[in-house]
Each structure stands twice: as C-alpha cells, then as structure tokens.
C-alpha cells in the first residue's frame, strides 16, 4: 500500500493539519500494525518496497535508498568526522582536571568549567544556523571550513598562557569549527536512511565516543613525554588527518537548494509542530545534567582519594562504554523497540544510575562501574535524540530541525555544567559533591517525564506500542 502526500513549501504545515486533528508520527512498524491510527504527515511510504520519499513538489520526489555504496561510504566518513570533531570535546574531563592543577590552578572549578560548557554550547548552538546552511549548500563547504577552524583553534590553544586565551581558542574557535563538521556529518548520514536511521546515526555518533576513549589516553601519553604545547599540536595533527577522510567521504543525498535568506520564519515553522516543542522542552531539561559526569567524574574521584592516573581513565571508560550505547540501542530501536521508547529507556536509566550508583560511589571500582553503565545509557540518549527528531520531520528539513533542537539544548549545556560546578563550589566537602549528583539525577528524571508526555501524545495515549 502506498500513501502519497504532497505538499508545497507554503502549505506543508496546513497540509499536516488537514490530514488529522492530531499530528501522528510513527515508525514503519507501527504503521504496519495499525495504519488507520498512525498516518505520517510528511512522507510517502511504500511499505512493500520499503522506499520512503520526501514530501515535496509532485515533479521532484526524492527516494531514500536505505543503503548502497555511497550511503555506507558516507557513514564511514561521518564516523571519522565525529571521531575528530565531537570526540575531542568528549575528552573535556581530562582538561578540567589538568587546568585545575596547572595553568589555571588559581581559579575555581566553576570558572574553569566554562571551557567545557562553552565547547558543548557552540558545538550544539551553531546548529541553528549550520542546519540551514546544510539544507542550502550541502556538506562540502561546511566541512572544509569546519576542518580549518577546528585545527586552527587547537593549534592556537597550544601557545595560550592565560584563561581568556584558552577560553577563546579552545572553547570558542575550535568548537565552532567542530560544529560545522558535526552537523554536516549527522545530517548527511540521515538523508541516506529511513528504516535504519537510528542504527546508522548510532554508528556515526559512536565515532565521538571512540574519540573520547582515545584522546584522553593520547593526551596523557604525550603530556608525560613532552610539553603541553606539543601535546595540543600532536592532537591537532591527528584531528586533521581524521577530518581529511571525512571531507572526502561524506556526501548528502539531497540536492543543495541554493542560498535562501535565514529569517525567523524558518524557526517559527519548526516550532509550529507541538510534538517538536515537547521533545525539545524535555531534552532541554535532560541536557542540563547529561554531560556533568563527563566533566566532573575525574575531579570527584580524586576528591575521594583515587589515584590521579587511574581517575583519568574514568573518562575513557565513560566514552568506551558509550560506543556500545550509541550502536546497540539504535539497532534495537529500529527493529523492535521504537525510537521514542528507546530514548526514554536511556533517559530514565541515566537518572537512576546517577542517583543509585554515583552518589554512594567513593572508590575506584564503584566509580568505574558507574562510568561504564552511565556511558552506555548517556550514549543512548545522545544517539536517539536526532533519531526522534528525524521521525517527526520531513527528510528535506532534517538539517534545519536537528540543528534547531541541538541549538536549543546548547543553551542547556551552557548553563548546566557551570551550574553543577557552582553546586560543588570548592569541592572540599562531601555534601557539595552529593548535592551536585542529586541535581543531575533529578534533572534527568524530570526531563524524562516531559518526554513521556511527548511519546504518549504521538501514540494517542497508547502505552504498549512501538514508537
């Protein structure tokens, strides 16, 4: 059975409203179970052939192949791009502890944490604009510019001496460059796949976890054998080599539409969708706390007497387990569970683990267990968010929509990490660390409740259904 829905740019949202009094989105499997209850308002779906097409003009229908040589080459290139772009930022816990004991030892933890929070903020917030640029021009020029800017920022960081210099080069220039690569890789991979999208995005984003596993080890190795400056330069050359591969391999299936002015109406259209608003609101609350363990687990471990060398490996454990958390749940979501359901599992598991394991953990083994389990669950959350967003979006607007939701939660990360640092204060008392962990757990659970509402609305209040 084929359902053909065609809309023009000026009528796409009114068309959605005319199809049903309530907007309904679901995965292909839900549509198979009950096509009378679940109708996609933005796609054309051929269930027998497994071909999904983007809503557009009747003369230009874009089929999503869900595979093929070019598609998988793009996935490979995007994986390397995420390794170099987001993987570098995932090593922020090592830098937080290093700066506390070296160049910036006179500053508070909360002040130093602005380096981490600004990195994540610019990585995500830039998506508000980069997503639109991707829809206009495709990934090629975005990735070239991003590669130059990130490597330039890291190389300049290698000669920085003061807090302001480090903040500007490492937390502003380099992550803006990372953002161009990050969003181009995510959006390009998403255009090639539909039914396998969650799995593919999991594979792509797992590159950032592998980077977060490798870079802390590389940084520790070079810092033991050379200066801080040359450590940063070596890492810059590694990132350059990874991003060269990404630039060659990554392509978008969509044809670039050409430049259109960026105006607020573009974002207003995005927020006309109430399902998108609820998903964004819940994710905003979740990401207030999601990255705090990546930033503070090393400092927490050393406070409790763990050897500094062993404590640094906790960041690698977090990111190493996150590799599996970004691939396995994506496969399960596509085949059995559903993307929203898997997103919720990751959210609540992260909150429960933080409150049940991180709060009482005061030695290396409990902290390592928490790092391994939390890395898996947090990886699930990071991976499933773009998949959930893509599920309620037209394929030719994936760049804008994913960029918008990531841009919004960029503000969440900007506030969340320093807020956690302010709760810790000087980190001299156990209650300060316990309060920060409690704050993180509560924020994740509260955000999960909001996403539950978003999921129930999509499913028309039905619980036991794949969505």
GROMACS .gro file of C-alpha atoms in nm:
model
  467
    1UNK     CA    1   0.000   0.000   0.000
    2UNK     CA    2   0.129   0.342  -0.088
    3UNK     CA    3   0.022   0.662   0.081
    4UNK     CA    4   0.105   0.968  -0.129
    5UNK     CA    5   0.106   1.303   0.046
    6UNK     CA    6   0.239   1.602  -0.147
    7UNK     CA    7   0.278   1.949  -0.004
    8UNK     CA    8   0.434   2.275  -0.120
    9UNK     CA    9   0.669   2.477   0.097
   10UNK     CA   10   0.396   2.730   0.174
   11UNK     CA   11   0.136   2.467   0.263
   12UNK     CA   12   0.331   2.192   0.439
   13UNK     CA   13   0.203   2.262   0.788
   14UNK     CA   14  -0.158   2.329   0.684
   15UNK     CA   15  -0.149   2.001   0.492
   16UNK     CA   16  -0.038   1.821   0.808
   17UNK     CA   17  -0.328   1.973   0.998
   18UNK     CA   18  -0.580   1.876   0.731
   19UNK     CA   19  -0.479   1.512   0.748
   20UNK     CA   20  -0.577   1.474   1.110
   21UNK     CA   21  -0.690   1.676   1.407
   22UNK     CA   22  -0.388   1.541   1.591
   23UNK     CA   23  -0.045   1.512   1.422
   24UNK     CA   24   0.061   1.149   1.419
   25UNK     CA   25   0.407   1.019   1.352
   26UNK     CA   26   0.538   0.667   1.387
   27UNK     CA   27   0.799   0.428   1.266
   28UNK     CA   28   0.727   0.196   0.974
   29UNK     CA   29   0.650  -0.093   1.206
   30UNK     CA   30   0.378   0.099   1.387
   31UNK     CA   31   0.220   0.187   1.055
   32UNK     CA   32   0.213  -0.180   0.963
   33UNK     CA   33   0.032  -0.266   1.287
   34UNK     CA   34  -0.237  -0.004   1.254
   35UNK     CA   35  -0.231   0.225   0.953
   36UNK     CA   36  -0.570   0.363   1.043
   37UNK     CA   37  -0.434   0.503   1.371
   38UNK     CA   38  -0.091   0.620   1.254
   39UNK     CA   39  -0.055   0.840   0.947
   40UNK     CA   40   0.266   1.018   0.862
   41UNK     CA   41   0.200   1.373   0.753
   42UNK     CA   42   0.532   1.443   0.587
   43UNK     CA   43   0.635   1.137   0.387
   44UNK     CA   44   0.539   0.897   0.114
   45UNK     CA   45   0.580   0.539   0.227
   46UNK     CA   46   0.581   0.231   0.006
   47UNK     CA   47   0.557  -0.042   0.267
   48UNK     CA   48   0.609  -0.332   0.029
   49UNK     CA   49   0.919  -0.191  -0.140
   50UNK     CA   50   1.046  -0.028   0.177
   51UNK     CA   51   1.103   0.304  -0.002
   52UNK     CA   52   1.037   0.631   0.176
   53UNK     CA   53   1.031   0.963  -0.008
   54UNK     CA   54   1.044   1.321   0.095
   55UNK     CA   55   0.739   1.540   0.072
   56UNK     CA   56   0.799   1.798  -0.195
   57UNK     CA   57   0.666   1.902  -0.532
   58UNK     CA   58   0.494   1.640  -0.738
   59UNK     CA   59   0.762   1.667  -1.005
   60UNK     CA   60   1.053   1.607  -0.772
   61UNK     CA   61   1.017   1.310  -0.537
   62UNK     CA   62   1.333   1.204  -0.356
   63UNK     CA   63   1.366   0.834  -0.272
   64UNK     CA   64   1.561   0.729   0.036
   65UNK     CA   65   1.763   0.418  -0.056
   66UNK     CA   66   1.829   0.291   0.299
   67UNK     CA   67   2.167   0.158   0.185
   68UNK     CA   68   2.404   0.137  -0.109
   69UNK     CA   69   2.777   0.202  -0.156
   70UNK     CA   70   2.759   0.582  -0.142
   71UNK     CA   71   2.541   0.568   0.168
   72UNK     CA   72   2.781   0.347   0.362
   73UNK     CA   73   3.086   0.543   0.247
   74UNK     CA   74   2.913   0.850   0.388
   75UNK     CA   75   2.855   0.666   0.716
   76UNK     CA   76   3.224   0.576   0.731
   77UNK     CA   77   3.331   0.932   0.660
   78UNK     CA   78   3.083   1.072   0.913
   79UNK     CA   79   3.220   0.829   1.173
   80UNK     CA   80   3.572   0.968   1.126
   81UNK     CA   81   3.434   1.320   1.126
   82UNK     CA   82   3.263   1.262   1.460
   83UNK     CA   83   3.581   1.099   1.593
   84UNK     CA   84   3.776   1.418   1.531
   85UNK     CA   85   3.507   1.680   1.597
   86UNK     CA   86   3.294   1.562   1.890
   87UNK     CA   87   3.543   1.306   2.019
   88UNK     CA   88   3.787   1.583   2.105
   89UNK     CA   89   3.522   1.761   2.311
   90UNK     CA   90   3.430   1.434   2.486
   91UNK     CA   91   3.778   1.440   2.644
   92UNK     CA   92   3.686   1.755   2.838
   93UNK     CA   93   3.705   1.579   3.176
   94UNK     CA   94   4.081   1.536   3.134
   95UNK     CA   95   4.127   1.906   3.059
   96UNK     CA   96   3.909   2.010   3.352
   97UNK     CA   97   4.136   1.827   3.597
   98UNK     CA   98   4.456   1.930   3.416
   99UNK     CA   99   4.373   2.301   3.424
  100UNK     CA  100   4.275   2.276   3.793
  101UNK     CA  101   4.629   2.162   3.876
  102UNK     CA  102   4.835   2.352   3.616
  103UNK     CA  103   4.782   2.679   3.425
  104UNK     CA  104   4.452   2.771   3.589
  105UNK     CA  105   4.508   2.636   3.941
  106UNK     CA  106   4.419   2.972   4.097
  107UNK     CA  107   4.065   2.964   3.953
  108UNK     CA  108   3.758   2.785   4.088
  109UNK     CA  109   3.615   2.466   3.939
  110UNK     CA  110   3.307   2.655   3.824
  111UNK     CA  111   3.515   2.916   3.641
  112UNK     CA  112   3.727   2.654   3.467
  113UNK     CA  113   3.415   2.456   3.373
  114UNK     CA  114   3.312   2.737   3.137
  115UNK     CA  115   3.572   2.595   2.898
  116UNK     CA  116   3.380   2.266   2.885
  117UNK     CA  117   3.034   2.420   2.877
  118UNK     CA  118   3.121   2.667   2.602
  119UNK     CA  119   3.265   2.386   2.390
  120UNK     CA  120   2.939   2.193   2.405
  121UNK     CA  121   2.733   2.510   2.367
  122UNK     CA  122   2.899   2.623   2.046
  123UNK     CA  123   2.903   2.268   1.912
  124UNK     CA  124   2.526   2.242   1.955
  125UNK     CA  125   2.401   2.602   1.931
  126UNK     CA  126   2.571   2.658   1.597
  127UNK     CA  127   2.329   2.404   1.457
  128UNK     CA  128   2.060   2.674   1.449
  129UNK     CA  129   2.247   2.827   1.157
  130UNK     CA  130   2.454   2.538   1.024
  131UNK     CA  131   2.144   2.323   0.975
  132UNK     CA  132   2.000   2.587   0.743
  133UNK     CA  133   2.333   2.623   0.561
  134UNK     CA  134   2.341   2.246   0.515
  135UNK     CA  135   1.995   2.249   0.355
  136UNK     CA  136   2.113   2.530   0.125
  137UNK     CA  137   2.461   2.415   0.024
  138UNK     CA  138   2.513   2.056   0.138
  139UNK     CA  139   2.808   1.933   0.347
  140UNK     CA  140   3.115   2.005   0.132
  141UNK     CA  141   3.198   2.368   0.207
  142UNK     CA  142   3.074   2.340   0.564
  143UNK     CA  143   3.318   2.060   0.639
  144UNK     CA  144   3.611   2.232   0.471
  145UNK     CA  145   3.557   2.547   0.675
  146UNK     CA  146   3.497   2.346   0.994
  147UNK     CA  147   3.817   2.147   0.948
  148UNK     CA  148   4.025   2.461   0.911
  149UNK     CA  149   3.865   2.639   1.206
  150UNK     CA  150   3.889   2.345   1.449
  151UNK     CA  151   4.251   2.266   1.372
  152UNK     CA  152   4.341   2.636   1.382
  153UNK     CA  153   4.175   2.673   1.724
  154UNK     CA  154   4.361   2.374   1.868
  155UNK     CA  155   4.696   2.492   1.731
  156UNK     CA  156   4.640   2.837   1.879
  157UNK     CA  157   4.546   2.681   2.214
  158UNK     CA  158   4.891   2.521   2.220
  159UNK     CA  159   5.052   2.864   2.266
  160UNK     CA  160   4.795   3.006   2.509
  161UNK     CA  161   4.901   3.106   2.860
  162UNK     CA  162   4.604   3.283   3.022
  163UNK     CA  163   4.246   3.185   3.099
  164UNK     CA  164   4.096   3.427   2.844
  165UNK     CA  165   4.328   3.300   2.570
  166UNK     CA  166   4.244   2.936   2.642
  167UNK     CA  167   3.874   3.017   2.669
  168UNK     CA  168   3.869   3.189   2.330
  169UNK     CA  169   4.078   2.938   2.135
  170UNK     CA  170   3.971   2.608   2.290
  171UNK     CA  171   3.614   2.694   2.391
  172UNK     CA  172   3.504   2.926   2.110
  173UNK     CA  173   3.710   2.896   1.790
  174UNK     CA  174   3.775   2.520   1.788
  175UNK     CA  175   3.421   2.408   1.883
  176UNK     CA  176   3.262   2.636   1.622
  177UNK     CA  177   3.477   2.454   1.370
  178UNK     CA  178   3.375   2.122   1.524
  179UNK     CA  179   3.012   2.224   1.490
  180UNK     CA  180   3.035   2.259   1.112
  181UNK     CA  181   3.174   1.906   1.083
  182UNK     CA  182   2.940   1.762   1.347
  183UNK     CA  183   2.615   1.887   1.192
  184UNK     CA  184   2.723   1.815   0.836
  185UNK     CA  185   2.807   1.453   0.929
  186UNK     CA  186   2.485   1.392   1.122
  187UNK     CA  187   2.257   1.548   0.863
  188UNK     CA  188   2.433   1.386   0.565
  189UNK     CA  189   2.409   1.035   0.709
  190UNK     CA  190   2.042   1.088   0.798
  191UNK     CA  191   1.949   1.172   0.437
  192UNK     CA  192   2.052   0.825   0.313
  193UNK     CA  193   1.848   0.615   0.557
  194UNK     CA  194   1.495   0.584   0.692
  195UNK     CA  195   1.417   0.244   0.845
  196UNK     CA  196   1.780   0.206   0.955
  197UNK     CA  197   1.825   0.568   1.059
  198UNK     CA  198   1.856   0.511   1.435
  199UNK     CA  199   2.114   0.236   1.381
  200UNK     CA  200   2.313   0.444   1.132
  201UNK     CA  201   2.314   0.757   1.347
  202UNK     CA  202   2.427   0.538   1.635
  203UNK     CA  203   2.721   0.416   1.430
  204UNK     CA  204   2.809   0.771   1.324
  205UNK     CA  205   2.783   0.922   1.672
  206UNK     CA  206   2.981   0.632   1.820
  207UNK     CA  207   3.279   0.788   1.646
  208UNK     CA  208   3.265   1.064   1.906
  209UNK     CA  209   3.273   0.802   2.181
  210UNK     CA  210   3.576   0.635   2.028
  211UNK     CA  211   3.741   0.976   2.013
  212UNK     CA  212   3.651   1.033   2.377
  213UNK     CA  213   3.813   0.697   2.456
  214UNK     CA  214   4.131   0.757   2.255
  215UNK     CA  215   4.205   1.126   2.311
  216UNK     CA  216   4.238   1.109   2.693
  217UNK     CA  217   4.492   0.829   2.654
  218UNK     CA  218   4.677   1.019   2.380
  219UNK     CA  219   4.680   1.338   2.589
  220UNK     CA  220   4.815   1.158   2.894
  221UNK     CA  221   5.083   0.982   2.687
  222UNK     CA  222   5.212   1.297   2.519
  223UNK     CA  223   5.188   1.510   2.834
  224UNK     CA  224   5.419   1.261   3.009
  225UNK     CA  225   5.678   1.285   2.732
  226UNK     CA  226   5.656   1.641   2.605
  227UNK     CA  227   5.516   1.985   2.682
  228UNK     CA  228   5.152   2.097   2.694
  229UNK     CA  229   5.203   2.290   2.371
  230UNK     CA  230   5.328   1.994   2.171
  231UNK     CA  231   5.060   1.769   2.320
  232UNK     CA  232   4.796   2.001   2.173
  233UNK     CA  233   4.976   2.018   1.838
  234UNK     CA  234   5.002   1.639   1.808
  235UNK     CA  235   4.630   1.614   1.880
  236UNK     CA  236   4.565   1.881   1.618
  237UNK     CA  237   4.750   1.681   1.353
  238UNK     CA  238   4.556   1.365   1.447
  239UNK     CA  239   4.228   1.552   1.413
  240UNK     CA  240   4.336   1.698   1.078
  241UNK     CA  241   4.404   1.351   0.936
  242UNK     CA  242   4.065   1.224   1.054
  243UNK     CA  243   3.878   1.521   0.908
  244UNK     CA  244   4.053   1.487   0.572
  245UNK     CA  245   3.896   1.139   0.542
  246UNK     CA  246   3.558   1.281   0.640
  247UNK     CA  247   3.581   1.560   0.382
  248UNK     CA  248   3.647   1.311   0.105
  249UNK     CA  249   3.382   1.056   0.203
  250UNK     CA  250   3.078   1.247   0.332
  251UNK     CA  251   2.803   1.333   0.082
  252UNK     CA  252   2.437   1.426   0.113
  253UNK     CA  253   2.166   1.250  -0.086
  254UNK     CA  254   1.969   1.575  -0.105
  255UNK     CA  255   2.046   1.825  -0.377
  256UNK     CA  256   2.153   2.161  -0.238
  257UNK     CA  257   1.866   2.405  -0.273
  258UNK     CA  258   2.088   2.712  -0.301
  259UNK     CA  259   2.101   3.011  -0.074
  260UNK     CA  260   1.781   3.131   0.087
  261UNK     CA  261   1.789   3.408   0.347
  262UNK     CA  262   1.782   3.292   0.705
  263UNK     CA  263   1.492   3.453   0.887
  264UNK     CA  264   1.287   3.387   1.196
  265UNK     CA  265   1.001   3.245   0.995
  266UNK     CA  266   1.220   2.940   0.928
  267UNK     CA  267   1.236   2.866   1.300
  268UNK     CA  268   0.874   2.967   1.359
  269UNK     CA  269   0.767   2.698   1.113
  270UNK     CA  270   0.975   2.447   1.303
  271UNK     CA  271   0.805   2.539   1.630
  272UNK     CA  272   0.457   2.518   1.478
  273UNK     CA  273   0.478   2.146   1.550
  274UNK     CA  274   0.369   2.084   1.909
  275UNK     CA  275   0.532   1.739   1.908
  276UNK     CA  276   0.864   1.906   1.828
  277UNK     CA  277   0.810   2.160   2.108
  278UNK     CA  278   0.752   1.892   2.371
  279UNK     CA  279   1.051   1.687   2.258
  280UNK     CA  280   1.269   1.998   2.269
  281UNK     CA  281   1.147   2.101   2.615
  282UNK     CA  282   1.211   1.759   2.768
  283UNK     CA  283   1.553   1.732   2.607
  284UNK     CA  284   1.645   2.080   2.735
  285UNK     CA  285   1.590   1.969   3.095
  286UNK     CA  286   1.776   1.640   3.043
  287UNK     CA  287   2.085   1.805   2.895
  288UNK     CA  288   2.115   2.038   3.193
  289UNK     CA  289   2.274   1.738   3.363
  290UNK     CA  290   2.370   1.482   3.100
  291UNK     CA  291   2.730   1.598   3.043
  292UNK     CA  292   2.813   1.684   3.406
  293UNK     CA  293   2.952   1.334   3.482
  294UNK     CA  294   3.182   1.359   3.178
  295UNK     CA  295   3.320   1.684   3.316
  296UNK     CA  296   3.343   1.615   3.689
  297UNK     CA  297   3.392   1.242   3.738
  298UNK     CA  298   3.774   1.276   3.740
  299UNK     CA  299   3.766   1.555   3.999
  300UNK     CA  300   3.514   1.360   4.206
  301UNK     CA  301   3.737   1.053   4.201
  302UNK     CA  302   4.047   1.242   4.313
  303UNK     CA  303   3.845   1.408   4.591
  304UNK     CA  304   3.765   1.058   4.721
  305UNK     CA  305   4.130   0.954   4.716
  306UNK     CA  306   4.155   0.775   4.381
  307UNK     CA  307   4.499   0.796   4.221
  308UNK     CA  308   4.508   1.075   3.961
  309UNK     CA  309   4.634   0.848   3.681
  310UNK     CA  310   4.360   0.592   3.742
  311UNK     CA  311   4.097   0.864   3.781
  312UNK     CA  312   4.174   0.995   3.433
  313UNK     CA  313   4.089   0.655   3.287
  314UNK     CA  314   3.730   0.702   3.406
  315UNK     CA  315   3.674   0.939   3.112
  316UNK     CA  316   3.794   0.667   2.875
  317UNK     CA  317   3.563   0.416   3.043
  318UNK     CA  318   3.268   0.655   3.004
  319UNK     CA  319   3.335   0.706   2.636
  320UNK     CA  320   3.432   0.344   2.571
  321UNK     CA  321   3.101   0.210   2.701
  322UNK     CA  322   2.923   0.490   2.520
  323UNK     CA  323   3.032   0.333   2.190
  324UNK     CA  324   2.805   0.036   2.260
  325UNK     CA  325   2.536   0.267   2.396
  326UNK     CA  326   2.526   0.451   2.066
  327UNK     CA  327   2.512   0.147   1.837
  328UNK     CA  328   2.318  -0.132   2.011
  329UNK     CA  329   2.014   0.076   2.118
  330UNK     CA  330   1.987   0.216   1.766
  331UNK     CA  331   1.961  -0.133   1.620
  332UNK     CA  332   1.705  -0.235   1.883
  333UNK     CA  333   1.506   0.084   1.830
  334UNK     CA  334   1.476   0.030   1.455
  335UNK     CA  335   1.388  -0.339   1.476
  336UNK     CA  336   1.196  -0.394   1.798
  337UNK     CA  337   1.154  -0.113   2.050
  338UNK     CA  338   1.094   0.214   1.865
  339UNK     CA  339   1.297   0.534   1.882
  340UNK     CA  340   1.095   0.724   2.138
  341UNK     CA  341   1.074   0.418   2.362
  342UNK     CA  342   1.449   0.366   2.346
  343UNK     CA  343   1.511   0.737   2.412
  344UNK     CA  344   1.303   0.710   2.729
  345UNK     CA  345   1.486   0.397   2.842
  346UNK     CA  346   1.819   0.578   2.809
  347UNK     CA  347   1.691   0.886   2.994
  348UNK     CA  348   1.548   0.708   3.296
  349UNK     CA  349   1.838   0.466   3.317
  350UNK     CA  350   2.082   0.761   3.323
  351UNK     CA  351   1.892   0.934   3.602
  352UNK     CA  352   1.854   0.621   3.812
  353UNK     CA  353   2.219   0.521   3.773
  354UNK     CA  354   2.334   0.868   3.876
  355UNK     CA  355   2.127   0.865   4.195
  356UNK     CA  356   2.174   0.497   4.283
  357UNK     CA  357   2.541   0.446   4.193
  358UNK     CA  358   2.725   0.778   4.159
  359UNK     CA  359   2.604   0.928   4.486
  360UNK     CA  360   2.734   0.645   4.710
  361UNK     CA  361   3.047   0.573   4.499
  362UNK     CA  362   3.362   0.675   4.689
  363UNK     CA  363   3.632   0.446   4.549
  364UNK     CA  364   3.772   0.342   4.213
  365UNK     CA  365   3.571   0.024   4.148
  366UNK     CA  366   3.223   0.170   4.218
  367UNK     CA  367   3.312   0.477   4.014
  368UNK     CA  368   3.435   0.259   3.726
  369UNK     CA  369   3.113   0.056   3.734
  370UNK     CA  370   2.908   0.375   3.726
  371UNK     CA  371   3.120   0.515   3.442
  372UNK     CA  372   3.070   0.200   3.234
  373UNK     CA  373   2.693   0.185   3.287
  374UNK     CA  374   2.632   0.558   3.262
  375UNK     CA  375   2.841   0.584   2.945
  376UNK     CA  376   2.610   0.326   2.784
  377UNK     CA  377   2.287   0.497   2.891
  378UNK     CA  378   2.408   0.851   2.810
  379UNK     CA  379   2.522   0.728   2.469
  380UNK     CA  380   2.169   0.604   2.410
  381UNK     CA  381   2.025   0.945   2.495
  382UNK     CA  382   2.264   1.135   2.266
  383UNK     CA  383   2.201   0.896   1.976
  384UNK     CA  384   1.824   0.868   1.999
  385UNK     CA  385   1.750   1.241   2.015
  386UNK     CA  386   1.834   1.310   1.647
  387UNK     CA  387   1.651   0.990   1.551
  388UNK     CA  388   1.337   1.101   1.735
  389UNK     CA  389   1.362   1.443   1.576
  390UNK     CA  390   1.405   1.288   1.231
  391UNK     CA  391   1.099   1.068   1.289
  392UNK     CA  392   0.874   1.375   1.313
  393UNK     CA  393   1.044   1.572   1.033
  394UNK     CA  394   1.041   1.588   0.653
  395UNK     CA  395   1.361   1.450   0.505
  396UNK     CA  396   1.439   1.777   0.326
  397UNK     CA  397   1.416   1.964   0.658
  398UNK     CA  398   1.619   1.726   0.872
  399UNK     CA  399   1.919   1.959   0.872
  400UNK     CA  400   1.717   2.256   0.996
  401UNK     CA  401   1.516   2.062   1.253
  402UNK     CA  402   1.802   1.862   1.402
  403UNK     CA  403   2.014   2.178   1.405
  404UNK     CA  404   1.736   2.368   1.581
  405UNK     CA  405   1.680   2.117   1.859
  406UNK     CA  406   2.053   2.078   1.918
  407UNK     CA  407   2.088   2.456   1.918
  408UNK     CA  408   1.825   2.489   2.189
  409UNK     CA  409   1.982   2.226   2.413
  410UNK     CA  410   2.315   2.401   2.358
  411UNK     CA  411   2.185   2.666   2.600
  412UNK     CA  412   2.102   2.385   2.841
  413UNK     CA  413   2.460   2.257   2.833
  414UNK     CA  414   2.595   2.613   2.860
  415UNK     CA  415   2.409   2.660   3.189
  416UNK     CA  416   2.419   2.304   3.321
  417UNK     CA  417   2.791   2.239   3.358
  418UNK     CA  418   2.877   2.569   3.536
  419UNK     CA  419   2.564   2.525   3.749
  420UNK     CA  420   2.692   2.186   3.859
  421UNK     CA  421   3.030   2.348   3.925
  422UNK     CA  422   2.864   2.618   4.135
  423UNK     CA  423   2.692   2.349   4.344
  424UNK     CA  424   3.028   2.180   4.400
  425UNK     CA  425   3.182   2.523   4.483
  426UNK     CA  426   3.536   2.447   4.602
  427UNK     CA  427   3.470   2.071   4.623
  428UNK     CA  428   3.608   2.045   4.974
  429UNK     CA  429   3.308   1.876   5.138
  430UNK     CA  430   3.122   1.555   5.065
  431UNK     CA  431   2.783   1.729   5.075
  432UNK     CA  432   2.884   1.953   4.784
  433UNK     CA  433   2.951   1.656   4.560
  434UNK     CA  434   2.637   1.474   4.676
  435UNK     CA  435   2.422   1.781   4.603
  436UNK     CA  436   2.560   1.807   4.250
  437UNK     CA  437   2.491   1.440   4.179
  438UNK     CA  438   2.140   1.470   4.320
  439UNK     CA  439   2.075   1.772   4.098
  440UNK     CA  440   2.189   1.574   3.791
  441UNK     CA  441   1.969   1.276   3.868
  442UNK     CA  442   1.660   1.487   3.933
  443UNK     CA  443   1.701   1.688   3.612
  444UNK     CA  444   1.728   1.373   3.402
  445UNK     CA  445   1.418   1.218   3.559
  446UNK     CA  446   1.215   1.539   3.527
  447UNK     CA  447   1.312   1.572   3.161
  448UNK     CA  448   1.216   1.210   3.110
  449UNK     CA  449   0.865   1.279   3.241
  450UNK     CA  450   0.822   1.552   2.977
  451UNK     CA  451   0.937   1.317   2.701
  452UNK     CA  452   0.690   1.056   2.830
  453UNK     CA  453   0.414   1.307   2.761
  454UNK     CA  454   0.554   1.368   2.410
  455UNK     CA  455   0.560   0.996   2.342
  456UNK     CA  456   0.205   0.940   2.473
  457UNK     CA  457   0.074   1.224   2.258
  458UNK     CA  458   0.224   1.069   1.946
  459UNK     CA  459   0.082   0.729   2.037
  460UNK     CA  460  -0.262   0.869   2.126
  461UNK     CA  461  -0.210   0.769   2.490
  462UNK     CA  462  -0.134   0.408   2.397
  463UNK     CA  463   0.147   0.258   2.605
  464UNK     CA  464   0.235  -0.080   2.458
  465UNK     CA  465   0.315   0.019   2.102
  466UNK     CA  466   0.639   0.058   1.910
  467UNK     CA  467   0.710   0.425   1.857
   0.00000   0.00000   0.00000
